[in-house]
PDB file of C-alpha atoms in Angstrom:
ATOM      1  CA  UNK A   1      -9.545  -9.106 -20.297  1.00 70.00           C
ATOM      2  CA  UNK A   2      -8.656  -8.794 -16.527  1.00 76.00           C
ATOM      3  CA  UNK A   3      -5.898 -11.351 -15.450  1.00 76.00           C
ATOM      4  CA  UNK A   4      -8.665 -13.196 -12.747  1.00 74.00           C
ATOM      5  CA  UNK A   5     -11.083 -13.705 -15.598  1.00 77.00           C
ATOM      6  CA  UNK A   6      -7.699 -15.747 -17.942  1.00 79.00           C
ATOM      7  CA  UNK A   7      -6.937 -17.455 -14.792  1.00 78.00           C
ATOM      8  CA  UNK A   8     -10.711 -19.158 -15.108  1.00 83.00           C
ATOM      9  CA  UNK A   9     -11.383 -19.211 -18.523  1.00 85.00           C
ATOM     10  CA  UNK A  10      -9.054 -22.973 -18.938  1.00 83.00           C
ATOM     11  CA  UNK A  11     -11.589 -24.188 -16.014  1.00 85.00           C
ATOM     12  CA  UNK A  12     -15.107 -23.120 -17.531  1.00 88.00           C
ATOM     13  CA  UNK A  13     -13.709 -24.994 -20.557  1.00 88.00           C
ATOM     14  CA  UNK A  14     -13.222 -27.728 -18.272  1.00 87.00           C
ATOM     15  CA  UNK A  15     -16.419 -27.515 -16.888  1.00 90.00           C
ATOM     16  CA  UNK A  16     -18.489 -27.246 -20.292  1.00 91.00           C
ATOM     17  CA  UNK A  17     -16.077 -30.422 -21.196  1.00 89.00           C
ATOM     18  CA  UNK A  18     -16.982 -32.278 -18.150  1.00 88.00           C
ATOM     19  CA  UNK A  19     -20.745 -31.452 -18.665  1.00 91.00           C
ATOM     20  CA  UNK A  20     -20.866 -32.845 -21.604  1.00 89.00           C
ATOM     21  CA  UNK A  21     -19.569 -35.865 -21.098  1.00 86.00           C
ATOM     22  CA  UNK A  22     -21.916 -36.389 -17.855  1.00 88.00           C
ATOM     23  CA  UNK A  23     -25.176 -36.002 -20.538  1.00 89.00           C
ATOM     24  CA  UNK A  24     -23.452 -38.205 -22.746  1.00 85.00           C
ATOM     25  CA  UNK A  25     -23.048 -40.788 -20.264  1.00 84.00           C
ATOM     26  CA  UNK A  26     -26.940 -41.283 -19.763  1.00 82.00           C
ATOM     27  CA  UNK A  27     -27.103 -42.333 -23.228  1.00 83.00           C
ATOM     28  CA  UNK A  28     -25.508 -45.890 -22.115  1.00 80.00           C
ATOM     29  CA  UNK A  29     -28.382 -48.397 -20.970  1.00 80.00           C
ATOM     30  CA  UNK A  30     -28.135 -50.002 -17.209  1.00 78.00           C
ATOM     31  CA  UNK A  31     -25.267 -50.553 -15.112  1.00 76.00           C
ATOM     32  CA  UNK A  32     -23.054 -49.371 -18.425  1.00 76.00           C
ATOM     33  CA  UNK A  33     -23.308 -45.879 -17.492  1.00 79.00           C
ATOM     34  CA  UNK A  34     -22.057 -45.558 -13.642  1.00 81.00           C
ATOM     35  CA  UNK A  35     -18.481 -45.121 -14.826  1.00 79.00           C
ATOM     36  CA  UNK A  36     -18.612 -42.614 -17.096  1.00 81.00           C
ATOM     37  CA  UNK A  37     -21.000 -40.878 -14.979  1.00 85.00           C
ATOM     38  CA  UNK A  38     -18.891 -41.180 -11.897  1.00 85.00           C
ATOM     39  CA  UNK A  39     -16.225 -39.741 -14.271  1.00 85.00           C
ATOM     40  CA  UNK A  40     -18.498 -36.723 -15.216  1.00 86.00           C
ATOM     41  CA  UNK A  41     -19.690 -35.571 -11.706  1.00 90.00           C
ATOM     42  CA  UNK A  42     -15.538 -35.969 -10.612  1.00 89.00           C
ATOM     43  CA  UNK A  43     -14.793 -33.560 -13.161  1.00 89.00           C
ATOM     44  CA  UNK A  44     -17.420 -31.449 -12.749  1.00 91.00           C
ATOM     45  CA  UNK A  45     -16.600 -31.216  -8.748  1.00 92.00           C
ATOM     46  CA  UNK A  46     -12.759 -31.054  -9.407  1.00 89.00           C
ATOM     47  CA  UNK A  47     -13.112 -27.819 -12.291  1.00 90.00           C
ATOM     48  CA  UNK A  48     -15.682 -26.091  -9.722  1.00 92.00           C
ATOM     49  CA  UNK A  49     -13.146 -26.696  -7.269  1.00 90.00           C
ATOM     50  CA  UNK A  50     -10.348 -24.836  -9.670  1.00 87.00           C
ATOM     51  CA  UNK A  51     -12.796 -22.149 -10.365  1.00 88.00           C
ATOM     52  CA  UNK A  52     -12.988 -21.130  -7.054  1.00 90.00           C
ATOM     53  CA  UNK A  53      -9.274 -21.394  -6.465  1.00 86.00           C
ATOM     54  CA  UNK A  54      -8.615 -19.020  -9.540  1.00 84.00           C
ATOM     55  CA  UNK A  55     -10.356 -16.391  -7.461  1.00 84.00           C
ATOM     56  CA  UNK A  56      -9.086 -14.013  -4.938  1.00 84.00           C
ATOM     57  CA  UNK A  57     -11.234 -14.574  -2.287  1.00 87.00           C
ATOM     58  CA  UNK A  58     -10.513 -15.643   0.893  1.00 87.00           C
ATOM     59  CA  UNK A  59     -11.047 -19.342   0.279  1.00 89.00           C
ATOM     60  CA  UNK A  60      -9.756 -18.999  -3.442  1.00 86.00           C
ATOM     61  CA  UNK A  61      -6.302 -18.146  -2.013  1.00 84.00           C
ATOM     62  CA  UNK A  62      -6.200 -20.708   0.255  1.00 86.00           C
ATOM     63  CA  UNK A  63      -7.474 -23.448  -2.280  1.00 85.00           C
ATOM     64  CA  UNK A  64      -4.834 -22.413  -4.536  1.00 80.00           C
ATOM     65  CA  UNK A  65      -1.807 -22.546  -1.976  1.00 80.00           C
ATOM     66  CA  UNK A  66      -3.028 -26.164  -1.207  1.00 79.00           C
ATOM     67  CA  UNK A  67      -3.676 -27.189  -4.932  1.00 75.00           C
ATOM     68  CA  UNK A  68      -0.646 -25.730  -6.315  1.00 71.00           C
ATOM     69  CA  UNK A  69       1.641 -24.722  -3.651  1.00 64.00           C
ATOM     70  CA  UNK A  70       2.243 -21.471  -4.631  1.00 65.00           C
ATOM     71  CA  UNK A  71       0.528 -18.052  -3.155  1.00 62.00           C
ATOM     72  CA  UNK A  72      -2.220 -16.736  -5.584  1.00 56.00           C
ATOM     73  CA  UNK A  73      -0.463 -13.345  -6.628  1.00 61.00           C
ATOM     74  CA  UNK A  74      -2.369 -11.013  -8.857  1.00 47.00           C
ATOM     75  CA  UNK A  75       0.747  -8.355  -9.240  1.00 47.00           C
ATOM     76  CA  UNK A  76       2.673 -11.447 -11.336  1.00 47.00           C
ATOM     77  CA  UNK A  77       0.056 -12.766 -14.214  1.00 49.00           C
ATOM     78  CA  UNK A  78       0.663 -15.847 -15.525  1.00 49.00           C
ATOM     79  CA  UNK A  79      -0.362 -14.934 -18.422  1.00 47.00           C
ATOM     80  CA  UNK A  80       2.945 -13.524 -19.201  1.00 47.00           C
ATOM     81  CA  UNK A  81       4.812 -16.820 -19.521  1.00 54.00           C
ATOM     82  CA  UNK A  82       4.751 -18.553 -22.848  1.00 53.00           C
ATOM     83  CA  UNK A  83       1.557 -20.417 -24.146  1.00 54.00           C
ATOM     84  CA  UNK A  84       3.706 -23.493 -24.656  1.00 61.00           C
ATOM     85  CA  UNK A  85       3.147 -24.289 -20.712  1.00 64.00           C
ATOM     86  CA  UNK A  86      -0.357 -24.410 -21.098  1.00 66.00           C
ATOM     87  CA  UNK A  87      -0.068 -25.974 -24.596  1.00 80.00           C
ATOM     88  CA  UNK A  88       1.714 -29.181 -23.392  1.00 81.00           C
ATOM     89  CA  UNK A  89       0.082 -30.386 -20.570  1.00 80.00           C
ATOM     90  CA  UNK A  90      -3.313 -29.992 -22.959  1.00 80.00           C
ATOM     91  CA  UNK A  91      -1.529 -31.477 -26.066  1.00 87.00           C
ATOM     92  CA  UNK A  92      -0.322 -34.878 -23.229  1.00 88.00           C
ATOM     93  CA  UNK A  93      -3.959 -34.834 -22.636  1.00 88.00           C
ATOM     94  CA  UNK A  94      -5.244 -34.825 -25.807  1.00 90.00           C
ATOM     95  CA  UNK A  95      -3.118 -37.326 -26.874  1.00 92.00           C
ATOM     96  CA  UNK A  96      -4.224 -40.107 -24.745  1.00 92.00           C
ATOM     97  CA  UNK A  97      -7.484 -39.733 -25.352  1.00 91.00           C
ATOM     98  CA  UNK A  98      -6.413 -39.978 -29.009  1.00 92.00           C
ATOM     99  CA  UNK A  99      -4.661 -43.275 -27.970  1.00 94.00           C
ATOM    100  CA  UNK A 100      -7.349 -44.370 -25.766  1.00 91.00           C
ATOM    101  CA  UNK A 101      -9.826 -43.760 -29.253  1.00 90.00           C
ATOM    102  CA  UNK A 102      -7.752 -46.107 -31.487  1.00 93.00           C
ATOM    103  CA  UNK A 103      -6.121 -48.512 -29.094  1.00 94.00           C
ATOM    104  CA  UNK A 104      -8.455 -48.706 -25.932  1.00 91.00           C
ATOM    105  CA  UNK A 105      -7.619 -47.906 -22.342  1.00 92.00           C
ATOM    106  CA  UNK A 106      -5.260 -51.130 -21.983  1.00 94.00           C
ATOM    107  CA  UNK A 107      -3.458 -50.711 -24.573  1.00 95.00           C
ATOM    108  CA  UNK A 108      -3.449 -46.751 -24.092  1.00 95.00           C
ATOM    109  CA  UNK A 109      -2.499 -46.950 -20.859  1.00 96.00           C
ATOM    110  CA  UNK A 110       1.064 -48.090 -20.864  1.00 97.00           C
ATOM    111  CA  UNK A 111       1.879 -46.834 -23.864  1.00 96.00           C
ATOM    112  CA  UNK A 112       1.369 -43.380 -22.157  1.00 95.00           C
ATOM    113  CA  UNK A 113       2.501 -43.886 -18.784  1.00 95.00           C
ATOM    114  CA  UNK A 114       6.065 -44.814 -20.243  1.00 96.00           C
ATOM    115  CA  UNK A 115       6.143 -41.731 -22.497  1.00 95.00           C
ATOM    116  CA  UNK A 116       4.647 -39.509 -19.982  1.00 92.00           C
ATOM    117  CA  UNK A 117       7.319 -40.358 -17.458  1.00 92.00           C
ATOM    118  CA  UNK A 118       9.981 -40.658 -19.695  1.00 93.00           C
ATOM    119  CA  UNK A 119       9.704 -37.712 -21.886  1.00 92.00           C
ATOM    120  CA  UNK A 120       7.712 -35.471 -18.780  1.00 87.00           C
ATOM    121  CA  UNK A 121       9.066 -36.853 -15.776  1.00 85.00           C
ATOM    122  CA  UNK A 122      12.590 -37.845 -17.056  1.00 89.00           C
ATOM    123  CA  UNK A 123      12.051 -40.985 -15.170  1.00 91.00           C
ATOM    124  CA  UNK A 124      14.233 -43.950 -15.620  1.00 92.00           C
ATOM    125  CA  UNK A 125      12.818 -46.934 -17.725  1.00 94.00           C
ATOM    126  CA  UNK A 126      12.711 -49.265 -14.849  1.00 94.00           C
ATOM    127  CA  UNK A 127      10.598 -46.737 -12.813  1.00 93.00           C
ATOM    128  CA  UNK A 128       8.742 -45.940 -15.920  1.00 94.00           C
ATOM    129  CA  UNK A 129       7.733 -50.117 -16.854  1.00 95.00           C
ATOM    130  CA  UNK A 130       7.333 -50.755 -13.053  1.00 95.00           C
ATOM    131  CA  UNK A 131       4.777 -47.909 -12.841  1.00 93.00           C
ATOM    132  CA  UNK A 132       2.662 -48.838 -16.533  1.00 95.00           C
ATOM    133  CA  UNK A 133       2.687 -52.331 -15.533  1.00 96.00           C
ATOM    134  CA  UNK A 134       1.214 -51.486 -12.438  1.00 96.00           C
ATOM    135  CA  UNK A 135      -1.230 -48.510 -13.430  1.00 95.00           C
ATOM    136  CA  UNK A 136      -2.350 -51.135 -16.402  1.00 96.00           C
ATOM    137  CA  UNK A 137      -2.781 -54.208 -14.345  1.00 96.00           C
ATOM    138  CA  UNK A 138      -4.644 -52.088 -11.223  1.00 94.00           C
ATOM    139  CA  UNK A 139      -6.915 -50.468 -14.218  1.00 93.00           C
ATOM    140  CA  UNK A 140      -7.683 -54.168 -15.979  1.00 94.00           C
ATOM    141  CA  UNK A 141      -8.428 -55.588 -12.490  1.00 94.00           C
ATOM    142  CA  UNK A 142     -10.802 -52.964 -10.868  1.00 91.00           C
ATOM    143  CA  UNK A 143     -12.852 -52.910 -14.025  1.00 88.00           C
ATOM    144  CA  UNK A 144     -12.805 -55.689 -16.137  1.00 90.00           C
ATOM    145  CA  UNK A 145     -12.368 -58.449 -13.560  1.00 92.00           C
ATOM    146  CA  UNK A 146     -14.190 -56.856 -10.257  1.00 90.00           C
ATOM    147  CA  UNK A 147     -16.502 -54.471 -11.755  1.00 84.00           C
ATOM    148  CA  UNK A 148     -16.938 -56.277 -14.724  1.00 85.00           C
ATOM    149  CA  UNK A 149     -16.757 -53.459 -16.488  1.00 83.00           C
ATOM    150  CA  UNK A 150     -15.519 -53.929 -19.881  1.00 84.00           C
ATOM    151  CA  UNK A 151     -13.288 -50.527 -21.076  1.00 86.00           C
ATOM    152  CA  UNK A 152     -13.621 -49.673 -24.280  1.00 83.00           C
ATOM    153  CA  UNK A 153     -11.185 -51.474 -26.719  1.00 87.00           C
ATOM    154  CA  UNK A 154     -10.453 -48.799 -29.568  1.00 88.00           C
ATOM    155  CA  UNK A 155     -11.781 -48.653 -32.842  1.00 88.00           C
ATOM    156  CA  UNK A 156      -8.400 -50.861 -34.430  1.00 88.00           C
ATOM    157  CA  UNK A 157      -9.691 -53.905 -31.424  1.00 83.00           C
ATOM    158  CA  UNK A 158     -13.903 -53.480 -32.574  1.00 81.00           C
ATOM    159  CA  UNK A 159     -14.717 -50.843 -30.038  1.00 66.00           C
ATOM    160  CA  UNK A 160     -17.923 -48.589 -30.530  1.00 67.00           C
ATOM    161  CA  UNK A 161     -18.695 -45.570 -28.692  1.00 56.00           C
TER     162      UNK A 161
END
């Protein structure tokens, strides 16, 4: 397998992820589904966007030098460093939406933050509160009390999906 074609292969899974979730947000009735829809076509734009910048066109090479801040080299493959660096930032993923599934966004959300900046970031814990307070309270005021958009509360609080 040629080294452009592992550089895209994370995004097409990205895509077919993001996809999916856009045709399962038109199974929600009204209003209900503009989130997760909004969601979906963000995802979809942002992994088209990567795809691109995985290639070495003209534009693909400049995308990636803005995205990542590094020149697109094809002599070094980054293939060859270990698969834990693409295993962690998928495993952080995975694991709020794991948190999100049993606890809800609110709850999720700080719970994650802290860990992600502590354990990730090496942030102190007053940075670290400061910023899940925040990122909580800014999430549980744009959609529960201005959108009136209620998140989804986990399956331990009664959520469905």
């Amino acid at each position: 397998m040629s080294p452009q074609l592992r550089r895209i292969i994370p995004a097409l899974v990205g895509l077919a992820v993001a996809a999916t979730f856009l045709v399962w947000s038109h199974a929600y009735d009204g209003r209900a589904h503009t989130i997760p829809m909004l969601i979906g076509w963000t995802a979809v734009i942002l992994t088209l966007i990567d795809i691109v910048a995985q290639t070495e066109t003209g534009i693909g090479r400049t995308l990636h030098e803005i995205l990542s801040g590094q020149p697109l080299d094809s002599s070094s493959t980054e293939t060859d460093r270990s698969a834990r660096s693409g295993i962690i930032p998928a495993l952080w993923v995975a694991s709020f939406v794991g948190l999100v599934a049993i606890i809800g966004f609110i709850a999720a959300i700080p719970i994650y933050t802290i860990a992600f900046m502590r354990l990730q970031g090496r942030m102190p814990w007053r940075k670290t509160t400061i910023g899940a307070i925040a990122i909580t309270a800014v999430t549980w005021i744009v959609f529960e009390q201005l959108l009136r958009y209620k998140v989804f509360e986990g399956w331990v609080f009664g959520g469905q999906f």
